[in-house]
mmCIF file with all atom_site columns, C-alpha atoms in Angstrom:
data_model
loop_
_atom_site.group_PDB
_atom_site.id
_atom_site.type_symbol
_atom_site.label_atom_id
_atom_site.label_alt_id
_atom_site.label_comp_id
_atom_site.label_asym_id
_atom_site.label_entity_id
_atom_site.label_seq_id
_atom_site.pdbx_PDB_ins_code
_atom_site.Cartn_x
_atom_site.Cartn_y
_atom_site.Cartn_z
_atom_site.occupancy
_atom_site.B_iso_or_equiv
_atom_site.pdbx_formal_charge
_atom_site.auth_seq_id
_atom_site.auth_comp_id
_atom_site.auth_asym_id
_atom_site.auth_atom_id
_atom_site.pdbx_PDB_model_num
ATOM 1  C CA . MET A 1 1  ? -26.792 152.274 -26.717 1.00 90.00 ? 1  MET A CA 1
ATOM 2  C CA . PHE A 1 2  ? -28.066 150.960 -23.419 1.00 91.00 ? 2  PHE A CA 1
ATOM 3  C CA . PHE A 1 3  ? -27.605 152.735 -20.102 1.00 93.00 ? 3  PHE A CA 1
ATOM 4  C CA . ASP A 1 4  ? -28.040 151.229 -16.650 1.00 92.00 ? 4  ASP A CA 1
ATOM 5  C CA . LEU A 1 5  ? -28.573 154.231 -14.378 1.00 92.00 ? 5  LEU A CA 1
ATOM 6  C CA . ARG A 1 6  ? -29.833 152.409 -11.309 1.00 90.00 ? 6  ARG A CA 1
ATOM 7  C CA . GLU A 1 7  ? -26.676 153.215 -9.329  1.00 90.00 ? 7  GLU A CA 1
ATOM 8  C CA . MET A 1 8  ? -26.748 156.937 -10.172 1.00 93.00 ? 8  MET A CA 1
ATOM 9  C CA . GLY A 1 9  ? -28.644 159.810 -8.648  1.00 92.00 ? 9  GLY A CA 1
ATOM 10 C CA . SER A 1 10 ? -29.594 160.846 -5.172  1.00 92.00 ? 10 SER A CA 1
ATOM 11 C CA . PRO A 1 11 ? -32.694 159.984 -3.136  1.00 90.00 ? 11 PRO A CA 1
ATOM 12 C CA . TYR A 1 12 ? -35.700 162.206 -3.758  1.00 88.00 ? 12 TYR A CA 1
ATOM 13 C CA . GLU A 1 13 ? -38.677 162.017 -1.451  1.00 89.00 ? 13 GLU A CA 1
ATOM 14 C CA . LYS A 1 14 ? -39.318 158.485 -0.154  1.00 86.00 ? 14 LYS A CA 1
ATOM 15 C CA . LYS A 1 15 ? -39.219 156.247 -3.198  1.00 89.00 ? 15 LYS A CA 1
ATOM 16 C CA . PHE A 1 16 ? -37.702 158.277 -6.033  1.00 92.00 ? 16 PHE A CA 1
ATOM 17 C CA . THR A 1 17 ? -34.206 158.948 -7.283  1.00 93.00 ? 17 THR A CA 1
ATOM 18 C CA . GLN A 1 18 ? -33.194 162.163 -8.976  1.00 95.00 ? 18 GLN A CA 1
ATOM 19 C CA . LEU A 1 19 ? -30.191 162.471 -11.277 1.00 94.00 ? 19 LEU A CA 1
ATOM 20 C CA . THR A 1 20 ? -27.715 165.147 -10.237 1.00 94.00 ? 20 THR A CA 1
ATOM 21 C CA . VAL A 1 21 ? -26.212 167.686 -12.620 1.00 96.00 ? 21 VAL A CA 1
ATOM 22 C CA . GLU A 1 22 ? -22.954 165.697 -12.525 1.00 96.00 ? 22 GLU A CA 1
ATOM 23 C CA . ASP A 1 23 ? -24.819 162.499 -13.436 1.00 96.00 ? 23 ASP A CA 1
ATOM 24 C CA . ILE A 1 24 ? -26.547 164.213 -16.361 1.00 97.00 ? 24 ILE A CA 1
ATOM 25 C CA . ASN A 1 25 ? -23.252 165.658 -17.594 1.00 97.00 ? 25 ASN A CA 1
ATOM 26 C CA . LYS A 1 26 ? -21.589 162.223 -17.448 1.00 96.00 ? 26 LYS A CA 1
ATOM 27 C CA . ILE A 1 27 ? -24.469 160.567 -19.330 1.00 96.00 ? 27 ILE A CA 1
ATOM 28 C CA . THR A 1 28 ? -24.613 163.223 -22.040 1.00 96.00 ? 28 THR A CA 1
ATOM 29 C CA . ALA A 1 29 ? -20.824 163.186 -22.507 1.00 94.00 ? 29 ALA A CA 1
ATOM 30 C CA . THR A 1 30 ? -20.889 159.399 -22.899 1.00 94.00 ? 30 THR A CA 1
ATOM 31 C CA . TYR A 1 31 ? -23.758 159.579 -25.380 1.00 94.00 ? 31 TYR A CA 1
ATOM 32 C CA . HIS A 1 32 ? -22.146 162.330 -27.453 1.00 93.00 ? 32 HIS A CA 1
ATOM 33 C CA . ASN A 1 33 ? -18.786 160.512 -27.507 1.00 91.00 ? 33 ASN A CA 1
ATOM 34 C CA . TRP A 1 34 ? -20.612 157.399 -28.722 1.00 93.00 ? 34 TRP A CA 1
ATOM 35 C CA . GLN A 1 35 ? -22.232 159.355 -31.586 1.00 91.00 ? 35 GLN A CA 1
ATOM 36 C CA . GLN A 1 36 ? -18.973 160.752 -32.972 1.00 89.00 ? 36 GLN A CA 1
ATOM 37 C CA . VAL A 1 37 ? -17.172 159.419 -36.016 1.00 89.00 ? 37 VAL A CA 1
ATOM 38 C CA . GLY A 1 38 ? -14.271 157.360 -34.694 1.00 87.00 ? 38 GLY A CA 1
ATOM 39 C CA . PHE A 1 39 ? -16.080 156.759 -31.402 1.00 87.00 ? 39 PHE A CA 1
ATOM 40 C CA . GLU A 1 40 ? -13.873 153.724 -30.822 1.00 84.00 ? 40 GLU A CA 1
ATOM 41 C CA . LYS A 1 41 ? -11.212 156.145 -29.500 1.00 86.00 ? 41 LYS A CA 1
ATOM 42 C CA . THR A 1 42 ? -13.487 158.148 -27.166 1.00 84.00 ? 42 THR A CA 1
ATOM 43 C CA . TYR A 1 43 ? -16.075 155.593 -26.038 1.00 89.00 ? 43 TYR A CA 1
ATOM 44 C CA . SER A 1 44 ? -15.836 152.237 -24.303 1.00 90.00 ? 44 SER A CA 1
ATOM 45 C CA . ASN A 1 45 ? -18.449 149.898 -22.840 1.00 92.00 ? 45 ASN A CA 1
ATOM 46 C CA . THR A 1 46 ? -18.515 150.145 -19.063 1.00 92.00 ? 46 THR A CA 1
ATOM 47 C CA . PRO A 1 47 ? -19.989 147.265 -17.044 1.00 92.00 ? 47 PRO A CA 1
ATOM 48 C CA . GLU A 1 48 ? -23.113 148.250 -15.111 1.00 90.00 ? 48 GLU A CA 1
ATOM 49 C CA . TYR A 1 49 ? -23.218 151.687 -16.819 1.00 93.00 ? 49 TYR A CA 1
ATOM 50 C CA . CYS A 1 50 ? -23.356 151.593 -20.627 1.00 93.00 ? 50 CYS A CA 1
ATOM 51 C CA . TYR A 1 51 ? -23.223 149.125 -23.511 1.00 91.00 ? 51 TYR A CA 1
ATOM 52 C CA . SER A 1 52 ? -23.236 149.693 -27.245 1.00 91.00 ? 52 SER A CA 1
ATOM 53 C CA . ALA A 1 53 ? -25.013 146.735 -28.811 1.00 89.00 ? 53 ALA A CA 1
ATOM 54 C CA . GLY A 1 54 ? -25.246 146.141 -32.523 1.00 88.00 ? 54 GLY A CA 1
ATOM 55 C CA . PHE A 1 55 ? -28.125 144.426 -34.244 1.00 91.00 ? 55 PHE A CA 1
ATOM 56 C CA . LYS A 1 56 ? -26.228 141.131 -34.379 1.00 92.00 ? 56 LYS A CA 1
ATOM 57 C CA . ASP A 1 57 ? -25.557 141.272 -30.606 1.00 88.00 ? 57 ASP A CA 1
ATOM 58 C CA . ILE A 1 58 ? -29.265 141.655 -29.912 1.00 89.00 ? 58 ILE A CA 1
ATOM 59 C CA . GLU A 1 59 ? -30.240 139.055 -32.508 1.00 90.00 ? 59 GLU A CA 1
ATOM 60 C CA . GLN A 1 60 ? -27.875 136.506 -30.912 1.00 89.00 ? 60 GLN A CA 1
ATOM 61 C CA . LYS A 1 61 ? -29.709 137.013 -27.607 1.00 86.00 ? 61 LYS A CA 1
ATOM 62 C CA . ASP A 1 62 ? -33.036 136.270 -29.324 1.00 89.00 ? 62 ASP A CA 1
ATOM 63 C CA . PHE A 1 63 ? -33.921 139.997 -29.183 1.00 88.00 ? 63 PHE A CA 1
ATOM 64 C CA . SER A 1 64 ? -33.982 139.983 -25.381 1.00 83.00 ? 64 SER A CA 1
ATOM 65 C CA . LEU A 1 65 ? -32.989 143.345 -23.899 1.00 76.00 ? 65 LEU A CA 1
ATOM 66 C CA . VAL A 1 66 ? -32.539 142.006 -20.390 1.00 74.00 ? 66 VAL A CA 1
ATOM 67 C CA . GLN A 1 67 ? -29.204 143.307 -19.073 1.00 55.00 ? 67 GLN A CA 1
ATOM 68 C CA . ALA A 1 68 ? -28.051 139.925 -17.773 1.00 53.00 ? 68 ALA A CA 1
ATOM 69 C CA . SER A 1 69 ? -28.294 138.415 -21.240 1.00 42.00 ? 69 SER A CA 1
ATOM 70 C CA . ILE A 1 70 ? -26.284 141.075 -23.108 1.00 44.00 ? 70 ILE A CA 1
#
């Protein structure tokens, strides 16, 4: 499970971003749905948010975890 959370959160001080309670709830709900038996019904990959990669997916990309290559 890979998450891209760069677009979430709200500015905190000058150069930081802080996740809101709503952001945290969304992330945890997605993660817990992904962990369930039969997750195919409750979870789906969402571009620029989350991606469930299997070993073969990562192996095909020469074990690169760079988002653009998955």
